[in-house]
């Protein structure tokens, strides 16, 4: 089991839940929008937020942002060790350092000393983009990422600094999985998982789900950051879906719906889309499983395994709760009828 490291008051590693990290994308010059984005990420479920700190002005945003948030804030610093020192002094709860661009031993040790004095944790974040050469295989890249990280850890350890997290991110799934497997077999520092530069939304979701999902399924990983070329809110949503899909955490109701096929005699895709919108609007937070199935082939079975479900026939559906039929409803009324039952069931659960 990994050791526990804190970012502010948030415990990461050990038996703590897998945490979700978000990153701000608004230019720091637009303070109002930056604060709005940070608050939205927190509301959506981010448990720690990272800000790219590019200059002294950015470092000074720590106080302003922390006033508005109840979750910890991490500074992402590259190239300038003085900026890392300033970010720590300004009150960031954690610092991300990239061994590819802040590597002078004396400077790193200076950061470690100040971080230790201020109770600030450090993430050693190695990315595949930090290597300016081609590798013969994803395995070779993975080995090099781990090697670079290990030599950096030695510098921190020489200062008796151990409040460290590690990330080893490739832009491809295989190097990320291999690097994290190798690292976790040798060390007990908590791991922040992510696929860096994973691509546009759909490609990024697939890569993140495969990479993070494989590792989490093996018990590797303590905090996840889904990186997508999409708005930051989507990254948090996807992170929650990944954790819920692996049953590592639950974040409210889950819809189980079939892909439809030519047996289906209702417009199931529209029904599920509409129901999902209603469910989001309802703000139900109970972890219910709601099955919406296109026909009786798998419908009653899935409905039985879920908390509540509907199986459709010709333009109508039957709402089940376990093996009990609650009611029959037609295609047009089914969303509101199902919502009523879901609310009733959700409330009873309370
Ligand atoms: S549940 Fe019925 S409609 Fe849905 S995919 Fe299966 S067979 Fe097709």
mmCIF file of C-alpha atoms in Angstrom, residues 29-183:
data_model
loop_
_atom_site.group_PDB
_atom_site.id
_atom_site.type_symbol
_atom_site.label_atom_id
_atom_site.label_comp_id
_atom_site.label_asym_id
_atom_site.label_seq_id
_atom_site.Cartn_x
_atom_site.Cartn_y
_atom_site.Cartn_z
ATOM 1 C CA UNK A 29 -5.439 37.551 -16.695
ATOM 2 C CA UNK A 30 -9.206 36.974 -16.598
ATOM 3 C CA UNK A 31 -9.602 36.642 -12.837
ATOM 4 C CA UNK A 32 -13.369 36.675 -12.748
ATOM 5 C CA UNK A 33 -13.678 33.789 -15.194
ATOM 6 C CA UNK A 34 -10.804 31.946 -13.543
ATOM 7 C CA UNK A 35 -12.564 32.030 -10.174
ATOM 8 C CA UNK A 36 -15.843 31.018 -11.831
ATOM 9 C CA UNK A 37 -14.142 28.038 -13.477
ATOM 10 C CA UNK A 38 -12.484 26.964 -10.215
ATOM 11 C CA UNK A 39 -15.794 27.108 -8.345
ATOM 12 C CA UNK A 40 -17.564 25.131 -11.059
ATOM 13 C CA UNK A 41 -14.884 22.440 -10.965
ATOM 14 C CA UNK A 42 -15.197 22.165 -7.198
ATOM 15 C CA UNK A 43 -18.980 21.921 -7.487
ATOM 16 C CA UNK A 44 -18.692 19.243 -10.155
ATOM 17 C CA UNK A 45 -16.469 17.106 -7.924
ATOM 18 C CA UNK A 46 -12.839 18.191 -8.284
ATOM 19 C CA UNK A 47 -11.110 17.561 -4.952
ATOM 20 C CA UNK A 48 -7.935 19.423 -5.769
ATOM 21 C CA UNK A 49 -7.274 22.036 -8.439
ATOM 22 C CA UNK A 50 -4.085 22.860 -10.272
ATOM 23 C CA UNK A 51 -3.133 26.193 -11.717
ATOM 24 C CA UNK A 52 -0.373 26.819 -14.254
ATOM 25 C CA UNK A 53 1.883 29.383 -12.576
ATOM 26 C CA UNK A 54 3.858 31.157 -15.273
ATOM 27 C CA UNK A 55 4.990 34.285 -13.490
ATOM 28 C CA UNK A 56 4.920 36.191 -10.208
ATOM 29 C CA UNK A 57 1.417 37.538 -10.865
ATOM 30 C CA UNK A 58 0.091 33.989 -11.189
ATOM 31 C CA UNK A 59 1.825 32.929 -7.979
ATOM 32 C CA UNK A 60 0.028 35.725 -6.179
ATOM 33 C CA UNK A 61 -3.352 34.293 -7.206
ATOM 34 C CA UNK A 62 -3.084 31.623 -4.499
ATOM 35 C CA UNK A 63 -4.729 33.779 -1.827
ATOM 36 C CA UNK A 64 -7.522 35.014 -4.112
ATOM 37 C CA UNK A 65 -8.410 31.539 -5.326
ATOM 38 C CA UNK A 66 -8.132 29.888 -1.930
ATOM 39 C CA UNK A 67 -10.546 32.421 -0.484
ATOM 40 C CA UNK A 68 -13.156 31.182 -2.951
ATOM 41 C CA UNK A 69 -12.488 27.454 -2.648
ATOM 42 C CA UNK A 70 -12.659 24.857 0.060
ATOM 43 C CA UNK A 71 -10.374 22.433 -1.781
ATOM 44 C CA UNK A 72 -6.581 22.557 -2.032
ATOM 45 C CA UNK A 73 -4.720 24.352 -4.757
ATOM 46 C CA UNK A 74 -1.591 23.178 -6.550
ATOM 47 C CA UNK A 75 0.847 25.299 -8.535
ATOM 48 C CA UNK A 76 2.170 23.856 -11.757
ATOM 49 C CA UNK A 77 5.628 25.347 -12.159
ATOM 50 C CA UNK A 78 8.090 24.896 -14.984
ATOM 51 C CA UNK A 79 11.563 26.259 -15.776
ATOM 52 C CA UNK A 80 11.934 28.738 -12.888
ATOM 53 C CA UNK A 81 12.784 27.413 -9.454
ATOM 54 C CA UNK A 82 12.302 30.884 -7.939
ATOM 55 C CA UNK A 83 8.705 30.736 -9.055
ATOM 56 C CA UNK A 84 8.263 27.450 -7.178
ATOM 57 C CA UNK A 85 9.686 29.110 -4.076
ATOM 58 C CA UNK A 86 7.354 32.069 -4.512
ATOM 59 C CA UNK A 87 4.316 29.820 -5.054
ATOM 60 C CA UNK A 88 5.082 28.027 -1.779
ATOM 61 C CA UNK A 89 5.436 31.350 0.041
ATOM 62 C CA UNK A 90 2.169 32.607 -1.477
ATOM 63 C CA UNK A 91 0.244 29.706 0.024
ATOM 64 C CA UNK A 92 -0.249 27.004 -2.614
ATOM 65 C CA UNK A 93 -0.885 23.658 -0.928
ATOM 66 C CA UNK A 94 1.170 21.645 -3.387
ATOM 67 C CA UNK A 95 3.737 22.187 -6.108
ATOM 68 C CA UNK A 96 4.170 20.225 -9.282
ATOM 69 C CA UNK A 97 7.753 20.095 -10.511
ATOM 70 C CA UNK A 98 8.869 18.787 -13.869
ATOM 71 C CA UNK A 99 12.278 17.098 -13.766
ATOM 72 C CA UNK A 100 12.739 17.997 -17.447
ATOM 73 C CA UNK A 101 12.987 21.705 -16.713
ATOM 74 C CA UNK A 102 13.784 22.263 -13.023
ATOM 75 C CA UNK A 103 16.658 19.885 -12.393
ATOM 76 C CA UNK A 104 19.562 21.771 -10.846
ATOM 77 C CA UNK A 105 20.207 19.825 -7.637
ATOM 78 C CA UNK A 106 20.882 22.858 -5.479
ATOM 79 C CA UNK A 107 17.687 24.536 -6.661
ATOM 80 C CA UNK A 108 15.557 21.433 -6.167
ATOM 81 C CA UNK A 109 16.961 21.005 -2.663
ATOM 82 C CA UNK A 110 16.139 24.617 -1.882
ATOM 83 C CA UNK A 111 12.529 24.039 -2.990
ATOM 84 C CA UNK A 112 12.358 20.857 -0.886
ATOM 85 C CA UNK A 113 13.608 22.688 2.211
ATOM 86 C CA UNK A 114 11.043 25.456 1.890
ATOM 87 C CA UNK A 115 8.221 23.021 1.051
ATOM 88 C CA UNK A 116 9.092 21.014 4.134
ATOM 89 C CA UNK A 117 9.107 24.088 6.332
ATOM 90 C CA UNK A 118 5.701 25.171 4.995
ATOM 91 C CA UNK A 119 4.088 21.700 4.938
ATOM 92 C CA UNK A 120 3.648 21.786 1.168
ATOM 93 C CA UNK A 121 3.704 18.545 -0.835
ATOM 94 C CA UNK A 122 5.515 18.108 -4.127
ATOM 95 C CA UNK A 123 4.470 16.131 -7.154
ATOM 96 C CA UNK A 124 7.271 14.946 -9.357
ATOM 97 C CA UNK A 125 5.576 14.999 -12.729
ATOM 98 C CA UNK A 126 7.407 13.226 -15.524
ATOM 99 C CA UNK A 127 5.829 13.479 -18.982
ATOM 100 C CA UNK A 128 6.834 11.747 -22.207
ATOM 101 C CA UNK A 129 7.027 15.208 -23.801
ATOM 102 C CA UNK A 130 9.998 16.000 -21.552
ATOM 103 C CA UNK A 131 12.260 13.731 -23.639
ATOM 104 C CA UNK A 132 13.644 15.168 -26.833
ATOM 105 C CA UNK A 133 14.314 11.845 -28.526
ATOM 106 C CA UNK A 134 12.486 8.938 -30.056
ATOM 107 C CA UNK A 135 12.211 5.632 -28.241
ATOM 108 C CA UNK A 136 12.263 2.215 -29.826
ATOM 109 C CA UNK A 137 9.245 1.045 -27.822
ATOM 110 C CA UNK A 138 6.707 2.187 -25.241
ATOM 111 C CA UNK A 139 8.564 -0.038 -22.762
ATOM 112 C CA UNK A 140 11.829 1.853 -23.303
ATOM 113 C CA UNK A 141 10.058 5.196 -22.831
ATOM 114 C CA UNK A 142 8.431 3.871 -19.660
ATOM 115 C CA UNK A 143 11.816 2.774 -18.269
ATOM 116 C CA UNK A 144 13.304 6.197 -18.997
ATOM 117 C CA UNK A 145 10.395 8.011 -17.340
ATOM 118 C CA UNK A 146 10.804 5.908 -14.196
ATOM 119 C CA UNK A 147 14.588 6.399 -14.217
ATOM 120 C CA UNK A 148 14.258 10.174 -14.476
ATOM 121 C CA UNK A 149 11.706 10.210 -11.679
ATOM 122 C CA UNK A 150 13.844 8.025 -9.410
ATOM 123 C CA UNK A 151 16.892 10.259 -9.718
ATOM 124 C CA UNK A 152 14.720 13.278 -8.848
ATOM 125 C CA UNK A 153 13.289 11.511 -5.823
ATOM 126 C CA UNK A 154 16.829 10.922 -4.588
ATOM 127 C CA UNK A 155 17.442 14.676 -4.558
ATOM 128 C CA UNK A 156 14.286 15.246 -2.482
ATOM 129 C CA UNK A 157 15.065 12.322 -0.180
ATOM 130 C CA UNK A 158 18.545 13.737 0.446
ATOM 131 C CA UNK A 159 16.693 16.657 2.073
ATOM 132 C CA UNK A 160 14.563 14.148 4.026
ATOM 133 C CA UNK A 161 11.614 15.262 1.957
ATOM 134 C CA UNK A 162 9.037 12.495 1.561
ATOM 135 C CA UNK A 163 5.716 14.348 1.107
ATOM 136 C CA UNK A 164 5.945 13.463 -2.515
ATOM 137 C CA UNK A 165 3.551 12.254 -5.140
ATOM 138 C CA UNK A 166 4.596 10.997 -8.514
ATOM 139 C CA UNK A 167 3.113 11.052 -11.986
ATOM 140 C CA UNK A 168 4.442 9.243 -15.027
ATOM 141 C CA UNK A 169 2.411 10.241 -18.026
ATOM 142 C CA UNK A 170 2.841 9.234 -21.610
ATOM 143 C CA UNK A 171 0.697 10.514 -24.432
ATOM 144 C CA UNK A 172 0.118 6.850 -25.234
ATOM 145 C CA UNK A 173 -1.645 4.325 -23.092
ATOM 146 C CA UNK A 174 1.001 1.586 -23.092
ATOM 147 C CA UNK A 175 3.960 3.654 -21.899
ATOM 148 C CA UNK A 176 1.798 5.156 -19.139
ATOM 149 C CA UNK A 177 0.611 1.765 -17.927
ATOM 150 C CA UNK A 178 4.101 0.245 -18.053
ATOM 151 C CA UNK A 179 5.795 3.176 -16.302
ATOM 152 C CA UNK A 180 3.280 3.188 -13.456
ATOM 153 C CA UNK A 181 3.472 -0.585 -13.059
ATOM 154 C CA UNK A 182 7.260 -0.462 -12.820
ATOM 155 C CA UNK A 183 7.220 2.452 -10.389
#
